[in-house]
PDB file of C-alpha atoms in Angstrom:
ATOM      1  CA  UNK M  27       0.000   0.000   0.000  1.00 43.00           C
ATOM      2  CA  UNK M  28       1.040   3.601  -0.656  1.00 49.00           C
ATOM      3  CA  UNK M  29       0.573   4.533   2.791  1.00 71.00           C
ATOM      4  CA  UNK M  30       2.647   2.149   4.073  1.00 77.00           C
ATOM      5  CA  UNK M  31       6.702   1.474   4.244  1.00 81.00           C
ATOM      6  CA  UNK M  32       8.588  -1.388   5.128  1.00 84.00           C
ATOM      7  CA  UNK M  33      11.220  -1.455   7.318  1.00 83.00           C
ATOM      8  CA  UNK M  34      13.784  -4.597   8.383  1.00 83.00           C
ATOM      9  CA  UNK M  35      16.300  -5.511  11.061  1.00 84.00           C
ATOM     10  CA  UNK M  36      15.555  -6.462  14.777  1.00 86.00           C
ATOM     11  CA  UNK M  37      16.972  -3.122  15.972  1.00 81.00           C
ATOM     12  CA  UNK M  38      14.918  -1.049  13.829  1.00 80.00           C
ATOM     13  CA  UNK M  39      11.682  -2.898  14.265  1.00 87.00           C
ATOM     14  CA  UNK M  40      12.035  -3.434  18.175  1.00 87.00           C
ATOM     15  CA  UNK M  41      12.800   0.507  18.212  1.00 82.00           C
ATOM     16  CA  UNK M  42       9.663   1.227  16.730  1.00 83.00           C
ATOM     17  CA  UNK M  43       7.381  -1.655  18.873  1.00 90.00           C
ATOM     18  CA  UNK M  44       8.783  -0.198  22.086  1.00 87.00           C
ATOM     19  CA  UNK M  45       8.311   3.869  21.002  1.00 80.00           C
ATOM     20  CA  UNK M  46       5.786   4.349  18.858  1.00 84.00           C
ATOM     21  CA  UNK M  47       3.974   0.882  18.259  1.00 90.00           C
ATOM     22  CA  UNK M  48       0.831   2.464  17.099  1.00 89.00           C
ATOM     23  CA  UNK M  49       2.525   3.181  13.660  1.00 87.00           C
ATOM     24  CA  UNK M  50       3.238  -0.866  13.336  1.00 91.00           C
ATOM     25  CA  UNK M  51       0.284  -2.252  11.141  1.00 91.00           C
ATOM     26  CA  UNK M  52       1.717  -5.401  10.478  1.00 93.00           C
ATOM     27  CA  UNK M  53       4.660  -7.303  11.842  1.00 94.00           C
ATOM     28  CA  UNK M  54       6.424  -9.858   9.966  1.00 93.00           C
ATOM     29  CA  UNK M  55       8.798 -13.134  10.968  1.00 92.00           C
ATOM     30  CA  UNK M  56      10.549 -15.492   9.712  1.00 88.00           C
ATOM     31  CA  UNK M  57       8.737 -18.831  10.070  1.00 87.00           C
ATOM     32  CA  UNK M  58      12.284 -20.711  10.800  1.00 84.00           C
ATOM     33  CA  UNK M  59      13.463 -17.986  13.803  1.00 83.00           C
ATOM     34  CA  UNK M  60      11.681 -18.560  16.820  1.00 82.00           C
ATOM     35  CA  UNK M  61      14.710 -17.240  19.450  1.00 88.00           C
ATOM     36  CA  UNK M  62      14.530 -15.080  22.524  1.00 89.00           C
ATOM     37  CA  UNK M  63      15.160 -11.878  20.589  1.00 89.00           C
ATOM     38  CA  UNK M  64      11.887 -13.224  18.320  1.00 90.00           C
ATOM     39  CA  UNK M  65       9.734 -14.204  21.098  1.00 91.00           C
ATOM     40  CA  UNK M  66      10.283 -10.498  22.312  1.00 92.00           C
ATOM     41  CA  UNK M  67       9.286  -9.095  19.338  1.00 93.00           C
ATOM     42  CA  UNK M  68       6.080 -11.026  18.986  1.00 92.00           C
ATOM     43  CA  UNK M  69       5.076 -10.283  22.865  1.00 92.00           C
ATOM     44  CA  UNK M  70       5.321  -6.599  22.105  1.00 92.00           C
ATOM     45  CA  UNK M  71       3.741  -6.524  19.332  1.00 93.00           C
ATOM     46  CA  UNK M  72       0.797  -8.807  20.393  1.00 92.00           C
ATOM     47  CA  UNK M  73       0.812  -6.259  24.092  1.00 92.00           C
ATOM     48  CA  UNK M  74      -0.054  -3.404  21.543  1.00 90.00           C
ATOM     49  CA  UNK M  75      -2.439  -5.371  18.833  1.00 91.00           C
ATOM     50  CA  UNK M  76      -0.549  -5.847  16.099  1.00 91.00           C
ATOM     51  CA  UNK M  77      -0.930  -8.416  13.305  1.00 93.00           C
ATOM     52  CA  UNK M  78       1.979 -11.127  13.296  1.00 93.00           C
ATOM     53  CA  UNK M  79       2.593 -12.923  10.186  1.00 92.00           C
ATOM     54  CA  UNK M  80       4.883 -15.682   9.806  1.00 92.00           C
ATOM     55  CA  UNK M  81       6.913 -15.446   6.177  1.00 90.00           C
ATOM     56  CA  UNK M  82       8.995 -18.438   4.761  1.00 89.00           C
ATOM     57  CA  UNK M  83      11.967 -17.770   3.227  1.00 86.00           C
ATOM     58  CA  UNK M  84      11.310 -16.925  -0.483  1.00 86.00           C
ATOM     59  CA  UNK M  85       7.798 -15.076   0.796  1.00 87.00           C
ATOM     60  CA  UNK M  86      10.335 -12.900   2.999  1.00 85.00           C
ATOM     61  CA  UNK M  87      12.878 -12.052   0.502  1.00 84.00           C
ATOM     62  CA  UNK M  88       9.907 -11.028  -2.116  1.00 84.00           C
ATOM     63  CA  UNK M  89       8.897  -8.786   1.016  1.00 83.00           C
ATOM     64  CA  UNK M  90      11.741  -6.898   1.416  1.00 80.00           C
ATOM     65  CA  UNK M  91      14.834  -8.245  -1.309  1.00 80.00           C
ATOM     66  CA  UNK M  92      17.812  -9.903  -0.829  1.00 78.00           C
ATOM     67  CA  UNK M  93      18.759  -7.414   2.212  1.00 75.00           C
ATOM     68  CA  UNK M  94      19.877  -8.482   5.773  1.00 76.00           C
ATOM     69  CA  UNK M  95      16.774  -8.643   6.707  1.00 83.00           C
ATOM     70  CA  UNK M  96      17.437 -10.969  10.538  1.00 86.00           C
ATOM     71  CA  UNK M  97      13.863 -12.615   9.986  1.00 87.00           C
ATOM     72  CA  UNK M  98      12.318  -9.639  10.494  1.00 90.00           C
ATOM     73  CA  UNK M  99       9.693  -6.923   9.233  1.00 90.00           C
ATOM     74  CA  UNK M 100       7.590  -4.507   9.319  1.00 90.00           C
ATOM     75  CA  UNK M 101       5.012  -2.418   7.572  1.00 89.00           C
ATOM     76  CA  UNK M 102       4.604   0.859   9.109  1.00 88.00           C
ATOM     77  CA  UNK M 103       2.979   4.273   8.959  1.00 85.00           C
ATOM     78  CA  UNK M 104       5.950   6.753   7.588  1.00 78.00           C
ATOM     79  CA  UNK M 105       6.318   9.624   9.785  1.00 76.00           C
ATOM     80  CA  UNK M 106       5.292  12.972   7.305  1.00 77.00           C
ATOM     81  CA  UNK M 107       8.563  14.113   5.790  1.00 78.00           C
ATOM     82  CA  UNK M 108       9.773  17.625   7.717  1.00 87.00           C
ATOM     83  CA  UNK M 109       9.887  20.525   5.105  1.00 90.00           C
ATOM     84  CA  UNK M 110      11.802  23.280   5.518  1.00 92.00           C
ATOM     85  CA  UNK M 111       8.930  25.080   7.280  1.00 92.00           C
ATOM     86  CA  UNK M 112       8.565  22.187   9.369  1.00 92.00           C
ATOM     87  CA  UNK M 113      12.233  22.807  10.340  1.00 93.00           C
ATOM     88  CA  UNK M 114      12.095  26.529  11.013  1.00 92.00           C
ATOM     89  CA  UNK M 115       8.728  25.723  13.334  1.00 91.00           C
ATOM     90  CA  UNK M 116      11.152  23.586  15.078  1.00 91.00           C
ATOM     91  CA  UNK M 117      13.814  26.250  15.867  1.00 93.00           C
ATOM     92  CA  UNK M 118      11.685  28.686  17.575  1.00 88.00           C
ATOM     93  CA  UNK M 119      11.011  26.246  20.317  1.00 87.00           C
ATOM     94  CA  UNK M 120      14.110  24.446  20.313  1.00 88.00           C
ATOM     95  CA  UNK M 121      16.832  26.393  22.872  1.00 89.00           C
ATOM     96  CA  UNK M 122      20.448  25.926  21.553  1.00 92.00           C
ATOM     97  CA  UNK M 123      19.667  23.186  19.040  1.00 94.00           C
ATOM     98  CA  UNK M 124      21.991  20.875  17.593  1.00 95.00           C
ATOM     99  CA  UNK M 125      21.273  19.829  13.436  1.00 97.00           C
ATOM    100  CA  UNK M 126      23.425  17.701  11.312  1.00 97.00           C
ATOM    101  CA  UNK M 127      23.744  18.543   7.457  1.00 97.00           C
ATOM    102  CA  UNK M 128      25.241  15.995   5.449  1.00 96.00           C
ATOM    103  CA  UNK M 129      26.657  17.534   1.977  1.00 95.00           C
ATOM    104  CA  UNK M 130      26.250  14.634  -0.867  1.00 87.00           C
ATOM    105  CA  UNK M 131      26.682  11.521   1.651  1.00 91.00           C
ATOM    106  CA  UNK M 132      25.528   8.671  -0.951  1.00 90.00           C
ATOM    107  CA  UNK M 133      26.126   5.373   1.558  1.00 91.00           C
ATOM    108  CA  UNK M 134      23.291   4.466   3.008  1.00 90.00           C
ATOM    109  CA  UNK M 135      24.798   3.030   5.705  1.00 90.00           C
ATOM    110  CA  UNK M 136      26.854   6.138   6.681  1.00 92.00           C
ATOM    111  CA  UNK M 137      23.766   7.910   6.470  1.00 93.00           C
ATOM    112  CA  UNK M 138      21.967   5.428   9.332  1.00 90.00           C
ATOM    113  CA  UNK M 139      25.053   5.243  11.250  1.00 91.00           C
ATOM    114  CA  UNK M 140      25.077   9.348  11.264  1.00 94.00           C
ATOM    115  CA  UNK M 141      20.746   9.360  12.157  1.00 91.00           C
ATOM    116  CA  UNK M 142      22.024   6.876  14.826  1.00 88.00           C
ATOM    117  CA  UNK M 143      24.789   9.266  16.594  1.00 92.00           C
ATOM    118  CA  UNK M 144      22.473  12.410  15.552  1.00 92.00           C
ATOM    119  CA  UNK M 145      19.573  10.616  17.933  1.00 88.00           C
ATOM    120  CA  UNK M 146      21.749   9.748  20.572  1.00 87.00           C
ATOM    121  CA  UNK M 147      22.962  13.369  20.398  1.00 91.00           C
ATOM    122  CA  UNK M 148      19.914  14.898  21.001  1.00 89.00           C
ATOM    123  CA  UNK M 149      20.258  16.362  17.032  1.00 92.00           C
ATOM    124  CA  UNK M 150      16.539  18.067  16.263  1.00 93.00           C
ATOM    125  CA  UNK M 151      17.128  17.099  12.704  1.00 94.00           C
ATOM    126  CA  UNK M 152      19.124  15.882   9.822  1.00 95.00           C
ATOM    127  CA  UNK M 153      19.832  17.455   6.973  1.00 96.00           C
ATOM    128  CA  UNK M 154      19.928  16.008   3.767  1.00 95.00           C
ATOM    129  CA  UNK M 155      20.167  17.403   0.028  1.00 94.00           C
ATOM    130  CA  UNK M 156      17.054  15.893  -2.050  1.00 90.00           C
ATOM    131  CA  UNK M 157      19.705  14.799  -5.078  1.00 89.00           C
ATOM    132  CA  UNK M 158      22.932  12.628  -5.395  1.00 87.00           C
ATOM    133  CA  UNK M 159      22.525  11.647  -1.620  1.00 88.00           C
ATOM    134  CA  UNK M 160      21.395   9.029   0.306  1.00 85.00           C
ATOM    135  CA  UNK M 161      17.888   9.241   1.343  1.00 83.00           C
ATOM    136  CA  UNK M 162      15.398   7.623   3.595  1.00 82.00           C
ATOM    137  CA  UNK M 163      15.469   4.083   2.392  1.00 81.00           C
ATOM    138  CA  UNK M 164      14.842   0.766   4.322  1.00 78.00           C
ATOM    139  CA  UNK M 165      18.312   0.002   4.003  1.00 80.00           C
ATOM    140  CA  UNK M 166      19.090   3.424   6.310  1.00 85.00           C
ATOM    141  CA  UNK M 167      16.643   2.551   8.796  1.00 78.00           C
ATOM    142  CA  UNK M 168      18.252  -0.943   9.753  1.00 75.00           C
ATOM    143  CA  UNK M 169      21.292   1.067  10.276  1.00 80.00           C
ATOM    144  CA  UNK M 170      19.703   3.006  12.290  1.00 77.00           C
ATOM    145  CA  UNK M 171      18.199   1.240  14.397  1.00 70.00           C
ATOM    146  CA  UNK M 172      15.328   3.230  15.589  1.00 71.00           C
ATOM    147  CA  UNK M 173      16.659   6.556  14.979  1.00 74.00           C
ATOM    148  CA  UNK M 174      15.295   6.788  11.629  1.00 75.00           C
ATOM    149  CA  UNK M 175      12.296   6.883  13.555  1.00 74.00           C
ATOM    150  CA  UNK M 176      12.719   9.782  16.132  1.00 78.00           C
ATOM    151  CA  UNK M 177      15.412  12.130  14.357  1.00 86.00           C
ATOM    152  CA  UNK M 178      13.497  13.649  11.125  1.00 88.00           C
ATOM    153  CA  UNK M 179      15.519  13.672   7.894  1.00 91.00           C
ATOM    154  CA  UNK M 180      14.989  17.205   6.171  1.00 93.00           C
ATOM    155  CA  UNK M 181      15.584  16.267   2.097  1.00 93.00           C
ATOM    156  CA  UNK M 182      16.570  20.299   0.806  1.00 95.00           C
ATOM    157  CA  UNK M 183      16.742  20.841  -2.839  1.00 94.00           C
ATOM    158  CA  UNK M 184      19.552  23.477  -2.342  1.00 95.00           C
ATOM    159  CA  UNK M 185      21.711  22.988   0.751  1.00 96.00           C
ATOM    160  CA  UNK M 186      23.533  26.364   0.472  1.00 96.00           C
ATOM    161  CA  UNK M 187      20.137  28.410   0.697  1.00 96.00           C
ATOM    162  CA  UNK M 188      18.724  25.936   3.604  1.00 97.00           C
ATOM    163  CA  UNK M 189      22.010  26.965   5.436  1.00 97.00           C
ATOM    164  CA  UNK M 190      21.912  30.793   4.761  1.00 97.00           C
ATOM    165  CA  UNK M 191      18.535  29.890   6.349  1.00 95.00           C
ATOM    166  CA  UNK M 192      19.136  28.698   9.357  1.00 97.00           C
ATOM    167  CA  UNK M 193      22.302  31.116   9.286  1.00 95.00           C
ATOM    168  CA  UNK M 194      19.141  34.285   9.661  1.00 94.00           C
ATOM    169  CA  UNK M 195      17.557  31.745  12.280  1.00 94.00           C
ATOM    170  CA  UNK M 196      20.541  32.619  14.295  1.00 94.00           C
ATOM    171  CA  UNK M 197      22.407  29.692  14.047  1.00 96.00           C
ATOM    172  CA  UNK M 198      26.126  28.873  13.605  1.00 96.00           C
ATOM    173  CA  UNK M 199      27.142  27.192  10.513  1.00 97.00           C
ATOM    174  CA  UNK M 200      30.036  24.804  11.351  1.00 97.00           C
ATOM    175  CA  UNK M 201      32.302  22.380   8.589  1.00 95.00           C
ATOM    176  CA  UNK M 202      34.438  19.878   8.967  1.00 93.00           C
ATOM    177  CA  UNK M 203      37.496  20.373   6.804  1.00 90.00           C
ATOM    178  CA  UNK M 204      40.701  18.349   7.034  1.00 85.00           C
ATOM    179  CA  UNK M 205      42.380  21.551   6.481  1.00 85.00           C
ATOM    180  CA  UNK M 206      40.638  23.923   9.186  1.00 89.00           C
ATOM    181  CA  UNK M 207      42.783  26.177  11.215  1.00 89.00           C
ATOM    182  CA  UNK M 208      41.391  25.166  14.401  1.00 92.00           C
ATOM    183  CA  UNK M 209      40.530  21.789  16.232  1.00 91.00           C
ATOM    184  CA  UNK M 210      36.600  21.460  17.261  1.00 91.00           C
ATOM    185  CA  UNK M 211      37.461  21.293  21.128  1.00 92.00           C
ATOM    186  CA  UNK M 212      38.988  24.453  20.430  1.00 92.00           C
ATOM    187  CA  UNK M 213      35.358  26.227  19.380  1.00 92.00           C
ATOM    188  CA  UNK M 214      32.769  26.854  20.979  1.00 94.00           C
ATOM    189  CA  UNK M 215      30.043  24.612  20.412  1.00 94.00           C
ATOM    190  CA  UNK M 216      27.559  25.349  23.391  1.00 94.00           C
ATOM    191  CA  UNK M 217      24.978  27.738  20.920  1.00 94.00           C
ATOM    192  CA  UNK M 218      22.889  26.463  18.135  1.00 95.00           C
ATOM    193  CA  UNK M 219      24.702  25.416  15.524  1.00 96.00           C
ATOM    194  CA  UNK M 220      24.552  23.303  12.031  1.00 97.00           C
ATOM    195  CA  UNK M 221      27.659  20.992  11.787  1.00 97.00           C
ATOM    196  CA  UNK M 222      28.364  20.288   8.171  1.00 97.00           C
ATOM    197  CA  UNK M 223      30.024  17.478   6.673  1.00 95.00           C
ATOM    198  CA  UNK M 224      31.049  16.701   3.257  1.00 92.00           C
ATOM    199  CA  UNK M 225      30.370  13.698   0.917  1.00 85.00           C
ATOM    200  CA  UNK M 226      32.855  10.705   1.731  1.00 74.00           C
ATOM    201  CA  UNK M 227      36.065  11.243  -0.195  1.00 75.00           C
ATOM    202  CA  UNK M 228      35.662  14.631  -1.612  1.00 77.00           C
ATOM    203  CA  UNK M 229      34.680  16.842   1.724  1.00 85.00           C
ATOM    204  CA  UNK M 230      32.547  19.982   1.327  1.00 91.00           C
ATOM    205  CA  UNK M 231      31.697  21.358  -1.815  1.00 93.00           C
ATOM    206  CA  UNK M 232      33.468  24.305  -2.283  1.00 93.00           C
ATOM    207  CA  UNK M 233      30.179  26.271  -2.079  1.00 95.00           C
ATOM    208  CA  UNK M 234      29.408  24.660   0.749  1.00 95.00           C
ATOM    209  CA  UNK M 235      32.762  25.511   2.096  1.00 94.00           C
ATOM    210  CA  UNK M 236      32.347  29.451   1.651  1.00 95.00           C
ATOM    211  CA  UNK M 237      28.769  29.037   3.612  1.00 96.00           C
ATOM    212  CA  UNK M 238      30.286  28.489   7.149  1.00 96.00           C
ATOM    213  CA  UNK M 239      30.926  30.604   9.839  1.00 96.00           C
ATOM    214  CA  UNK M 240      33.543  28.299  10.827  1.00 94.00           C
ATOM    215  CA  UNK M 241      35.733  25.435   9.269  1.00 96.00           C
ATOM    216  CA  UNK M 242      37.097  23.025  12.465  1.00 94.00           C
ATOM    217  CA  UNK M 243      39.305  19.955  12.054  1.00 90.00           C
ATOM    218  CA  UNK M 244      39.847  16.833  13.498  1.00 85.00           C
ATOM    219  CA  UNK M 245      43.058  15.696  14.831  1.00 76.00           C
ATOM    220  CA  UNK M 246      44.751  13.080  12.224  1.00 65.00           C
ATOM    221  CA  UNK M 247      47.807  10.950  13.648  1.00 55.00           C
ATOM    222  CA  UNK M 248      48.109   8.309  11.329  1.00 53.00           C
ATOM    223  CA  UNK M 249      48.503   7.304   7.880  1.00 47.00           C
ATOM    224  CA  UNK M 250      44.868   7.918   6.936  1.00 54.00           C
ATOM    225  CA  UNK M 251      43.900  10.695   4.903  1.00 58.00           C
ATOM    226  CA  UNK M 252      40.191  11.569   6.242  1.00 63.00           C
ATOM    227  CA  UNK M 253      37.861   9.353   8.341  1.00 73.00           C
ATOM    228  CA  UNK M 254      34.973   7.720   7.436  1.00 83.00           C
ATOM    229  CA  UNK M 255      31.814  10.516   7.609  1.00 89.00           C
ATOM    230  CA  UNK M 256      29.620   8.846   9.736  1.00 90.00           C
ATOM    231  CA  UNK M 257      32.461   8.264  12.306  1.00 91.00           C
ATOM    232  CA  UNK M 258      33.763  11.979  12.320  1.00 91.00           C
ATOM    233  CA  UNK M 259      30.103  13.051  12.193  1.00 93.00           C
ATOM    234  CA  UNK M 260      30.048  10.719  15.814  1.00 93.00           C
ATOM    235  CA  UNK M 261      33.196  12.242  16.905  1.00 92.00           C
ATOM    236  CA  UNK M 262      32.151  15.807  16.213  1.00 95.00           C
ATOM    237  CA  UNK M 263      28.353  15.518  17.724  1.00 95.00           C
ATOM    238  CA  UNK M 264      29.978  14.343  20.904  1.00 94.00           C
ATOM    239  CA  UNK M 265      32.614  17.156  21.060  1.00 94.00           C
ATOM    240  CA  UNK M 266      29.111  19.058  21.301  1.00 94.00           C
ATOM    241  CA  UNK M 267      27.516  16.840  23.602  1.00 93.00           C
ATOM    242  CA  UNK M 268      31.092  17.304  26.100  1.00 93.00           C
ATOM    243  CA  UNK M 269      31.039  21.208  26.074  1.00 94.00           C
ATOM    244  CA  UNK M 270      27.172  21.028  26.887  1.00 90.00           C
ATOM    245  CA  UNK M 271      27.734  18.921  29.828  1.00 85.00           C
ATOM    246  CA  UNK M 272      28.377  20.021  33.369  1.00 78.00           C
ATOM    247  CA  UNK M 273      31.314  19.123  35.120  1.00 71.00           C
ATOM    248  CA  UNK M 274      30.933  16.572  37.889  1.00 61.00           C
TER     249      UNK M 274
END
């Protein structure tokens, strides 16, 4: 149905069961898995009246492909996509609010692993252009694990105006560049702010680049020329996270 997605993974489908299991119409199994982390998916989902189906194999894969799927699905009721509206209605209640804008990611999975560190974060949103990028997929929200689910993606068509945007919404514009002048622990971070990063390989767009208020950097010891984007994105959102948090 239209109305519906599907979603896979035991993460992503337990996140959803345990936060918001009204949106779970129908949950699907594998008819050969019947282990503890199964048997806790069924009780939930039978504690908040949702259908159970049990798939075999080839039903499953025509379901949801040949993905890692663990034995388990889910059709769901998608969240409404945030707009850029949506996002701006978000800042005015939001005090120093953290967003994530991802410039031309294209994995999939470094897009889930970034929603996942964004959630744990306490990110209000990710940001996403609406071409060559990774989007929303099934795929993302296994990687996620739940996060897809509670952190809204915001698909722009032009990530340079949303920025200038949120730039008049008072907000701090920050990129990562390999080549910044400073270190991130050496900004402050505490204010609302954007952190930017670039597409895997080729960094910021040079456009892109010229929109910050800042450029920071992250220390690089080895041999490696850049780290992967999801795990700088991780090490960045908690440099934000540690200035926010009191001393003990």
């Amino acid at each position: 149905m239209k109305d519906r997605q599907t979603i896979y993974g035991v993460h992503a489908v337990r996140g959803l069961l345990v936060r918001q299991p009204e949106r779970v119409v129908v949950l699907h199994l594998a008819a050969s898995r019947g282990d503890t982390r199964i048997q806790e998916l069924e009780t939930l989902a039978r504690r908040h009246g949702c259908r159970i189906e049990r798939l075999e194999s080839r039903a499953f894969t025509q379901l949801v492909g040949e993905v890692a799927h663990q034995g388990v699905a889910a059709e769901i009721v998608p969240l409404p996509a945030w707009s850029e509206d949506d996002l701006l209605g978000a800042l005015e209640h939001a005090r120093a609010p953290i967003l994530l804008a991802l410039d031309g990611v294209q994995d999939p999975h470094n897009l889930g692993a970034c929603l996942r560190t964004a959630d744990a974060c306490g990110a209000l949103a990710v940001i996403v252009p609406r071409d060559r990028a990774a989007q929303l997929t099934p795929a993302v929200r296994k990687v996620a694990a739940g996060a897809a689910d509670t952190t809204p993606v915001v698909a722009v068509t032009n990530l340079v105006r949303t920025l200038k945007m949120l730039k008049e919404a008072s907000l701090w514009i920050v990129g990562a560049d390999a080549e910044a002048p400073k270190r991130a622990w050496q900004i402050d971070l505490t204010g609302g702010i954007a952190l930017v990063l670039g597409a895997e390989g080729s960094g910021l767009r040079q456009l892109t680049r010229q929109t910050c208020d800042l450029l920071v950097r992250l220390p690089q010891l080895g041999a490696v020329e850049s780290l992967n984007v999801s795990v700088a994105a991780g090490m960045l959102l908690y440099e934000v996270v540690r200035q926010r948090t009191p001393a003990d």
